[in-house]
Coordinates of N, CA and C and ligand atoms in Angstrom, one line a residue:
M1 N -30.6 15.1 6.4 CA -29.6 14.1 7.0 C -29.4 13.0 6.1
V2 N -28.1 12.7 5.9 CA -27.7 11.5 5.1 C -27.3 10.4 6.1
R3 N -27.9 9.3 6.0 CA -27.7 8.2 6.9 C -26.8 7.1 6.2
I4 N -25.6 6.9 6.7 CA -24.6 6.0 6.2 C -24.4 4.8 7.1
L5 N -24.5 3.6 6.6 CA -24.2 2.4 7.4 C -22.8 2.0 7.1
G6 N -21.9 2.0 8.1 CA -20.6 1.5 8.0 C -20.5 0.0 8.4
I7 N -19.9 -0.8 7.5 CA -19.8 -2.2 7.8 C -18.3 -2.6 7.8
S8 N -17.8 -3.0 8.9 CA -16.4 -3.4 9.0 C -16.3 -4.9 8.7
G9 N -15.3 -5.2 7.8 CA -15.1 -6.6 7.4 C -14.3 -7.4 8.4
S10 N -14.0 -6.9 9.6 CA -13.2 -7.6 10.5 C -14.0 -7.8 11.8
L11 N -13.8 -9.0 12.4 CA -14.4 -9.3 13.7 C -13.5 -8.9 14.9
R12 N -12.2 -8.6 14.7 CA -11.3 -8.3 15.8 C -11.7 -7.1 16.6
A13 N -11.6 -7.3 17.9 CA -11.9 -6.1 18.8 C -11.0 -5.0 18.4
G14 N -9.7 -5.3 18.1 CA -8.7 -4.2 17.8 C -8.6 -3.9 16.3
S15 N -9.6 -4.2 15.6 CA -9.6 -4.1 14.1 C -9.3 -2.6 13.7
F16 N -8.3 -2.5 12.7 CA -8.0 -1.2 12.1 C -9.2 -0.8 11.3
N17 N -9.9 -1.7 10.6 CA -11.0 -1.3 9.8 C -12.2 -0.8 10.5
T18 N -12.4 -1.5 11.7 CA -13.5 -0.9 12.6 C -13.1 0.4 13.1
A19 N -11.8 0.6 13.5 CA -11.3 1.9 14.0 C -11.5 2.9 12.9
L20 N -11.3 2.5 11.7 CA -11.4 3.5 10.6 C -12.8 4.0 10.5
L21 N -13.8 3.1 10.7 CA -15.2 3.5 10.7 C -15.5 4.5 11.9
H22 N -15.0 4.1 13.0 CA -15.2 5.0 14.2 C -14.6 6.4 13.9
A23 N -13.4 6.4 13.3 CA -12.9 7.7 12.9 C -13.7 8.4 11.9
A24 N -14.3 7.7 10.9 CA -15.2 8.2 9.9 C -16.4 8.9 10.6
R25 N -16.9 8.2 11.6 CA -18.1 8.8 12.3 C -17.7 10.1 13.0
D26 N -16.5 10.1 13.5 CA -16.0 11.4 14.2 C -15.8 12.5 13.3
V27 N -15.3 12.3 12.0 CA -15.0 13.4 11.1 C -16.2 13.7 10.2
A28 N -17.3 12.9 10.2 CA -18.3 13.1 9.2 C -18.9 14.5 9.1
G29 N -19.1 15.1 10.3 CA -19.6 16.5 10.2 C -21.1 16.5 10.2
E30 N -21.6 17.8 10.1 CA -23.1 18.0 10.2 C -23.8 17.4 9.0
G31 N -25.0 16.9 9.3 CA -25.8 16.4 8.2 C -25.5 15.0 7.8
I32 N -24.6 14.4 8.5 CA -24.2 13.0 8.2 C -24.3 12.1 9.5
E33 N -25.1 11.1 9.4 CA -25.2 10.2 10.6 C -24.6 8.8 10.1
L34 N -23.5 8.4 10.9 CA -22.9 7.2 10.5 C -23.0 6.1 11.6
E35 N -23.8 5.1 11.2 CA -24.0 4.0 12.1 C -23.0 2.9 11.8
I36 N -22.5 2.1 12.7 CA -21.6 1.1 12.5 C -22.2 -0.3 12.8
A37 N -22.2 -1.2 11.7 CA -22.8 -2.5 11.9 C -21.7 -3.5 12.1
T38 N -22.1 -4.6 12.7 CA -21.1 -5.7 13.0 C -21.5 -7.0 12.2
L39 N -20.5 -7.8 11.9 CA -20.8 -9.1 11.2 C -20.8 -10.2 12.3
H40 N -20.6 -9.9 13.5 CA -20.6 -10.9 14.6 C -22.0 -11.7 14.5
G41 N -21.9 -13.0 14.7 CA -23.2 -13.8 14.8 C -23.6 -14.3 13.4
I42 N -23.0 -13.9 12.3 CA -23.4 -14.4 11.0 C -22.7 -15.8 10.8
P43 N -23.4 -16.8 10.6 CA -22.8 -18.2 10.4 C -22.2 -18.3 9.0
L44 N -21.4 -19.4 8.9 CA -20.9 -19.7 7.5 C -22.1 -20.0 6.6
Y45 N -22.1 -19.5 5.4 CA -23.2 -19.8 4.5 C -23.3 -21.3 4.2
D46 N -24.5 -21.9 4.4 CA -24.7 -23.3 4.1 C -26.1 -23.4 3.5
G47 N -26.1 -23.9 2.3 CA -27.4 -23.9 1.5 C -28.4 -24.9 2.2
D48 N -27.9 -25.9 2.9 CA -28.8 -26.8 3.6 C -29.4 -26.1 4.8
A49 N -28.6 -25.3 5.5 CA -29.1 -24.6 6.7 C -30.2 -23.6 6.2
E50 N -29.9 -23.0 5.0 CA -30.9 -22.0 4.5 C -32.2 -22.7 4.2
A51 N -32.1 -23.9 3.5 CA -33.3 -24.6 3.1 C -34.1 -25.0 4.4
A52 N -33.3 -25.4 5.4 CA -34.0 -25.9 6.6 C -34.6 -24.8 7.5
D53 N -33.7 -23.8 7.7 CA -34.1 -22.8 8.7 C -34.3 -21.4 8.2
G54 N -34.0 -21.1 6.9 CA -34.2 -19.8 6.3 C -33.0 -18.9 6.6
I55 N -33.3 -17.6 6.6 CA -32.2 -16.6 6.8 C -31.9 -16.4 8.3
P56 N -30.7 -16.5 8.7 CA -30.4 -16.3 10.1 C -30.8 -14.9 10.7
A57 N -31.1 -14.9 11.9 CA -31.5 -13.6 12.5 C -30.5 -12.5 12.4
A58 N -29.2 -12.9 12.5 CA -28.2 -11.8 12.4 C -28.1 -11.2 11.0
V59 N -28.4 -12.0 10.0 CA -28.5 -11.6 8.6 C -29.7 -10.7 8.4
E60 N -30.8 -11.1 8.9 CA -32.1 -10.3 8.8 C -31.9 -9.0 9.5
A61 N -31.2 -9.0 10.6 CA -30.9 -7.7 11.3 C -30.1 -6.8 10.5
L62 N -29.0 -7.3 9.8 CA -28.2 -6.5 9.0 C -28.9 -6.0 7.8
K63 N -29.8 -6.8 7.2 CA -30.6 -6.4 6.1 C -31.5 -5.2 6.5
A64 N -32.0 -5.2 7.7 CA -32.9 -4.1 8.1 C -32.0 -2.9 8.3
Q65 N -30.8 -3.0 8.8 CA -29.9 -1.8 8.9 C -29.6 -1.3 7.5
I66 N -29.4 -2.1 6.6 CA -29.0 -1.7 5.2 C -30.2 -1.0 4.6
R67 N -31.4 -1.5 4.8 CA -32.6 -0.9 4.2 C -32.8 0.5 4.8
A68 N -32.5 0.7 6.0 CA -32.7 2.0 6.7 C -31.6 3.0 6.3
A69 N -30.6 2.6 5.6 CA -29.5 3.5 5.3 C -29.6 4.1 3.9
D70 N -29.1 5.3 3.8 CA -29.1 5.9 2.4 C -27.9 5.4 1.6
G71 N -26.9 5.0 2.3 CA -25.7 4.5 1.6 C -24.9 3.6 2.5
L72 N -24.0 2.7 1.9 CA -23.2 1.8 2.7 C -21.7 2.2 2.5
L73 N -21.0 2.2 3.6 CA -19.5 2.4 3.6 C -18.9 1.1 4.1
L74 N -18.3 0.4 3.2 CA -17.6 -0.9 3.5 C -16.2 -0.6 3.8
S75 N -15.8 -1.0 5.0 CA -14.4 -0.9 5.4 C -13.7 -2.3 5.4
T76 N -12.9 -2.5 4.3 CA -12.5 -3.9 4.1 C -11.0 -4.1 4.4
P77 N -10.8 -5.2 5.2 CA -9.4 -5.6 5.3 C -9.0 -6.3 4.0
E78 N -7.7 -6.7 3.9 CA -7.2 -7.5 2.7 C -6.6 -8.7 3.3
Y79 N -7.1 -9.8 2.8 CA -6.5 -11.1 3.2 C -6.0 -11.8 1.9
N80 N -4.7 -12.1 1.9 CA -4.1 -12.8 0.8 C -4.5 -12.2 -0.6
N81 N -4.4 -10.8 -0.5 CA -4.7 -10.0 -1.7 C -6.1 -10.1 -2.2
G82 N -7.0 -10.5 -1.3 CA -8.4 -10.5 -1.7 C -9.4 -10.1 -0.6
I83 N -10.6 -10.4 -0.8 CA -11.7 -10.0 0.2 C -11.6 -11.1 1.3
P84 N -11.6 -10.7 2.6 CA -11.6 -11.6 3.7 C -12.9 -12.5 3.6
G85 N -12.8 -13.8 3.9 CA -13.9 -14.7 3.9 C -15.1 -14.2 4.7
V86 N -14.8 -13.7 5.9 CA -15.8 -13.2 6.8 C -16.7 -12.2 6.1
F87 N -16.1 -11.3 5.4 CA -16.9 -10.2 4.7 C -17.7 -10.8 3.5
K88 N -17.0 -11.6 2.7 CA -17.7 -12.2 1.6 C -18.8 -13.1 2.0
N89 N -18.6 -13.8 3.0 CA -19.6 -14.7 3.6 C -20.9 -13.9 4.0
A90 N -20.6 -12.8 4.6 CA -21.8 -12.0 5.0 C -22.5 -11.5 3.7
I91 N -21.8 -11.1 2.7 CA -22.5 -10.6 1.5 C -23.2 -11.8 0.8
D92 N -22.6 -13.0 0.9 CA -23.3 -14.1 0.3 C -24.6 -14.4 1.0
W93 N -24.7 -14.3 2.3 CA -25.9 -14.5 3.1 C -26.9 -13.4 2.7
L94 N -26.4 -12.1 2.6 CA -27.3 -11.0 2.3 C -27.9 -11.1 1.0
S95 N -27.2 -11.9 0.1 CA -27.7 -12.0 -1.3 C -28.7 -13.1 -1.4
R96 N -29.2 -13.7 -0.3 CA -30.2 -14.7 -0.3 C -31.5 -14.2 0.3
P97 N -32.7 -14.6 -0.2 CA -32.8 -15.2 -1.5 C -32.4 -14.3 -2.7
A98 N -31.9 -14.9 -3.8 CA -31.5 -14.1 -4.9 C -32.5 -13.1 -5.4
S99 N -33.8 -13.5 -5.2 CA -34.9 -12.7 -5.7 C -35.0 -11.4 -4.9
G100 N -34.3 -11.3 -3.8 CA -34.3 -10.1 -3.0 C -33.1 -9.1 -3.2
I101 N -32.2 -9.5 -4.0 CA -31.0 -8.7 -4.2 C -31.3 -7.3 -4.7
G102 N -32.2 -7.3 -5.7 CA -32.6 -6.0 -6.3 C -33.1 -5.0 -5.2
E103 N -34.0 -5.5 -4.4 CA -34.7 -4.7 -3.4 C -33.6 -4.2 -2.3
L104 N -32.7 -5.1 -2.0 CA -31.7 -4.8 -0.9 C -30.6 -3.9 -1.4
F105 N -30.1 -4.3 -2.6 CA -28.8 -3.7 -3.1 C -29.0 -2.8 -4.3
G106 N -30.0 -3.1 -5.1 CA -30.1 -2.4 -6.4 C -30.1 -0.9 -6.3
G107 N -29.1 -0.3 -7.0 CA -29.0 1.2 -7.0 C -28.6 1.8 -5.7
R108 N -28.3 1.0 -4.7 CA -27.9 1.6 -3.4 C -26.5 2.1 -3.4
P109 N -26.3 3.4 -3.0 CA -24.9 3.9 -3.0 C -24.0 3.1 -2.1
V110 N -22.8 2.7 -2.6 CA -21.9 2.0 -1.8 C -20.5 2.6 -2.0
A111 N -19.7 2.8 -1.0 CA -18.3 3.2 -1.1 C -17.4 2.3 -0.3
L112 N -16.2 2.2 -0.8 CA -15.2 1.3 -0.2 C -14.0 2.0 0.4
I113 N -13.7 1.6 1.6 CA -12.4 2.1 2.2 C -11.7 0.9 2.8
G114 N -10.5 1.0 3.2 CA -9.8 -0.1 3.8 C -8.5 0.2 4.5
A115 N -8.2 -0.6 5.5 CA -6.9 -0.4 6.2 C -6.2 -1.7 6.3
S116 N -4.9 -1.7 6.0 CA -4.1 -2.9 6.1 C -2.8 -2.6 6.8
A117 N -2.2 -3.7 7.4 CA -0.9 -3.5 8.1 C 0.2 -3.3 7.1
G118 N 0.0 -3.7 5.9 CA 1.1 -3.7 4.9 C 1.2 -2.3 4.2
G119 N 2.0 -2.3 3.1 CA 2.3 -1.0 2.4 C 1.3 -0.6 1.3
F120 N 0.3 -1.5 1.0 CA -0.5 -1.2 -0.2 C -1.9 -0.8 0.2
G121 N -2.3 -0.8 1.4 CA -3.5 -0.2 1.9 C -4.8 -0.8 1.3
T122 N -4.8 -2.1 1.1 CA -6.0 -2.9 0.6 C -6.3 -2.6 -0.8
V123 N -5.4 -2.2 -1.6 CA -5.6 -1.9 -3.0 C -6.2 -3.1 -3.8
L124 N -5.6 -4.3 -3.5 CA -6.0 -5.5 -4.2 C -7.4 -6.0 -3.7
S125 N -7.6 -5.8 -2.4 CA -8.9 -6.2 -1.8 C -10.0 -5.3 -2.4
Q126 N -9.7 -4.0 -2.5 CA -10.7 -3.1 -3.0 C -11.0 -3.4 -4.5
A127 N -10.0 -3.8 -5.2 CA -10.2 -4.2 -6.6 C -11.0 -5.4 -6.7
A128 N -10.8 -6.4 -5.8 CA -11.5 -7.6 -5.8 C -13.0 -7.4 -5.5
W129 N -13.3 -6.3 -4.8 CA -14.7 -6.0 -4.5 C -15.5 -5.6 -5.7
L130 N -14.8 -5.1 -6.7 CA -15.6 -4.5 -7.8 C -16.5 -5.4 -8.5
P131 N -16.1 -6.7 -8.9 CA -17.1 -7.6 -9.6 C -18.2 -8.0 -8.6
V132 N -18.0 -8.0 -7.3 CA -19.0 -8.3 -6.4 C -20.1 -7.2 -6.4
L133 N -19.6 -6.0 -6.3 CA -20.5 -4.8 -6.2 C -21.3 -4.8 -7.5
H134 N -20.6 -5.1 -8.6 CA -21.3 -5.1 -9.9 C -22.4 -6.1 -10.0
T135 N -22.1 -7.3 -9.4 CA -23.1 -8.4 -9.4 C -24.3 -8.0 -8.6
L136 N -24.1 -7.3 -7.5 CA -25.2 -6.9 -6.6 C -26.0 -5.8 -7.2
G137 N -25.4 -5.1 -8.1 CA -26.2 -4.0 -8.8 C -26.2 -2.7 -8.0
V138 N -25.2 -2.6 -7.1 CA -25.2 -1.4 -6.3 C -24.7 -0.2 -7.1
D139 N -24.8 1.0 -6.6 CA -24.2 2.2 -7.3 C -22.9 2.5 -6.6
H140 N -21.8 2.0 -7.1 CA -20.5 2.2 -6.5 C -20.0 3.6 -6.7
W141 N -19.8 4.3 -5.5 CA -19.2 5.6 -5.6 C -17.7 5.6 -5.7
S142 N -17.2 6.1 -6.8 CA -15.8 6.0 -7.1 C -15.2 7.4 -7.1
G143 N -15.8 8.4 -6.4 CA -15.4 9.7 -6.5 C -14.0 10.0 -5.7
A144 N -13.6 9.1 -4.9 CA -12.4 9.2 -4.2 C -11.9 7.8 -3.8
R145 N -10.6 7.7 -3.4 CA -10.1 6.4 -2.9 C -9.5 6.6 -1.6
L146 N -9.6 5.6 -0.7 CA -9.0 5.7 0.6 C -8.3 4.4 0.9
L147 N -7.0 4.4 0.8 CA -6.2 3.2 1.0 C -5.3 3.5 2.2
V148 N -5.6 2.9 3.4 CA -4.8 3.2 4.6 C -3.8 2.1 4.7
S149 N -2.5 2.4 4.5 CA -1.4 1.5 4.6 C -0.7 1.7 6.0
R150 N 0.1 0.7 6.3 CA 0.8 0.7 7.6 C -0.1 1.1 8.7
A151 N -1.2 0.4 8.8 CA -2.2 0.8 9.8 C -1.7 0.8 11.3
G152 N -0.6 0.0 11.5 CA -0.1 -0.1 12.8 C 0.5 1.2 13.3
Q153 N 0.9 2.1 12.3 CA 1.4 3.4 12.7 C 0.3 4.5 12.5
T154 N -0.8 4.2 11.9 CA -1.9 5.1 11.6 C -2.9 5.2 12.8
F155 N -2.9 4.1 13.5 CA -3.8 4.1 14.7 C -3.0 3.8 15.9
A156 N -3.5 4.3 17.0 CA -2.9 4.0 18.4 C -4.1 3.8 19.3
D157 N -4.1 2.6 19.9 CA -5.2 2.2 20.8 C -6.6 2.4 20.1
G158 N -6.7 2.1 18.9 CA -8.0 2.2 18.2 C -8.4 3.6 17.7
V159 N -7.4 4.5 17.9 CA -7.7 5.9 17.5 C -6.8 6.3 16.3
L160 N -7.5 7.0 15.3 CA -6.7 7.4 14.2 C -5.8 8.6 14.6
V161 N -4.5 8.4 14.4 CA -3.6 9.5 14.9 C -2.8 10.1 13.7
D162 N -3.2 9.7 12.5 CA -2.5 10.3 11.3 C -3.4 11.5 10.8
E163 N -2.9 12.7 10.9 CA -3.7 13.8 10.5 C -4.0 13.9 9.0
K164 N -3.1 13.4 8.2 CA -3.3 13.4 6.7 C -4.4 12.4 6.4
V165 N -4.4 11.3 7.0 CA -5.4 10.3 6.7 C -6.8 10.8 7.3
R166 N -6.7 11.5 8.4 CA -8.0 12.0 8.9 C -8.6 13.0 7.9
Q167 N -7.8 13.8 7.3 CA -8.3 14.8 6.3 C -8.8 14.1 5.1
Q168 N -8.1 13.0 4.7 CA -8.6 12.2 3.5 C -9.9 11.6 3.8
L169 N -10.0 11.1 5.0 CA -11.2 10.3 5.4 C -12.4 11.3 5.5
A170 N -12.2 12.5 6.0 CA -13.3 13.5 6.1 C -13.7 13.8 4.7
A171 N -12.8 14.1 3.8 CA -13.1 14.4 2.4 C -13.9 13.3 1.8
F172 N -13.5 12.1 2.1 CA -14.1 10.9 1.4 C -15.5 10.8 1.9
V173 N -15.8 10.8 3.2 CA -17.1 10.6 3.8 C -18.0 11.8 3.3
Q174 N -17.5 13.0 3.4 CA -18.3 14.1 3.0 C -18.6 14.1 1.5
G175 N -17.7 13.7 0.7 CA -17.9 13.6 -0.8 C -18.9 12.5 -1.1
F176 N -18.9 11.4 -0.4 CA -19.8 10.3 -0.6 C -21.2 10.8 -0.2
A177 N -21.3 11.4 1.0 CA -22.6 11.9 1.4 C -23.2 13.0 0.5
A178 N -22.3 13.8 0.0 CA -22.8 14.9 -0.9 C -23.4 14.3 -2.2
D179 N -22.7 13.3 -2.6 CA -23.2 12.6 -3.8 C -24.6 11.9 -3.6
I180 N -24.7 11.3 -2.4 CA -26.0 10.7 -2.1 C -27.1 11.8 -2.0
A181 N -26.8 12.9 -1.4 CA -27.8 14.0 -1.2 C -28.2 14.6 -2.5
A182 N -27.2 14.7 -3.4 CA -27.4 15.3 -4.7 C -28.4 14.5 -5.6
R183 N -28.5 13.2 -5.3 CA -29.3 12.3 -6.1 C -30.8 12.3 -5.7
R184 N -31.0 12.9 -4.5 CA -32.4 12.9 -4.0 C -33.3 13.7 -4.8
Ligands
FMN201 C1 -5.1 -14.4 6.8 C2 -4.5 -13.1 6.6 C3 -4.0 -12.6 5.4 C4 -3.5 -11.3 5.2 N1 -3.2 -10.9 4.0 C5 -2.9 -9.6 3.8 C6 -2.7 -9.1 2.5 O1 -2.8 -9.7 1.5 N2 -2.3 -7.8 2.3 C7 -2.2 -6.9 3.4 O2 -1.9 -5.8 3.3 N3 -2.4 -7.4 4.7 C8 -2.7 -8.7 4.9 N4 -2.9 -9.2 6.2 C9 -2.7 -8.3 7.3 C10 -3.9 -7.5 7.6 O3 -3.8 -6.3 6.8 C11 -3.9 -7.1 9.1 O4 -4.1 -8.4 9.8 C12 -5.1 -6.2 9.4 O5 -4.9 -5.8 10.7 C13 -6.4 -6.8 9.2 O6 -7.5 -5.9 9.4 P1 -8.2 -5.6 10.8 O7 -7.2 -4.8 11.6 O8 -9.3 -4.7 10.4 O9 -8.6 -6.9 11.4 C14 -3.4 -10.5 6.3 C15 -3.8 -11.0 7.6 C16 -4.3 -12.2 7.7 C17 -4.8 -12.7 9.1

């Protein structure tokens, strides 16, 4: 069994990126368990709050989910051609204390997918993730790309309705999981 933790970078109840992870779970197939994590409850990073109170409970809970997973599937929106602050903020908290980055992220398989309302399907957001992933020392899986554009037409009531994207998503998740399994 390959255990993948999907993290959506959007807090919206109607998020296309969260819906993309639900669809990924549906198409994953045998031998793949896909859990979906939330960023709700993670406060804005504040070094004073960290010094006074330590790591927030919501961040510790997400760290525990990450440790329990064989790989991470990040479903990223694109805001102003970059990584949404909510998602980057969560990563910043997860990277604290810096002495724990290696244990949490080092060599961990990570793949990126994303959905946007526009025509370019998070291409610039996904590119903006690359230096962050490099800094964390993860093992970025680049065996496929999934750029879901015009998400308003790809999803209906939170359900993926585009068959071509469904097939691309299945191939992506299965390819990522196969790569994780092959490294064991
Ligand atoms: C502040 C802001 C900036 C945005 N910038 C972009 C952008 O640069 N490129 C893009 O394709 N969509 C952009 N959008 C539209 C998002 O793709 C759209 O809101 C999408 O639904 C967000 O993902 P979600 O459905 O998972 O919340 C932006 C939306 C917001 C709120």
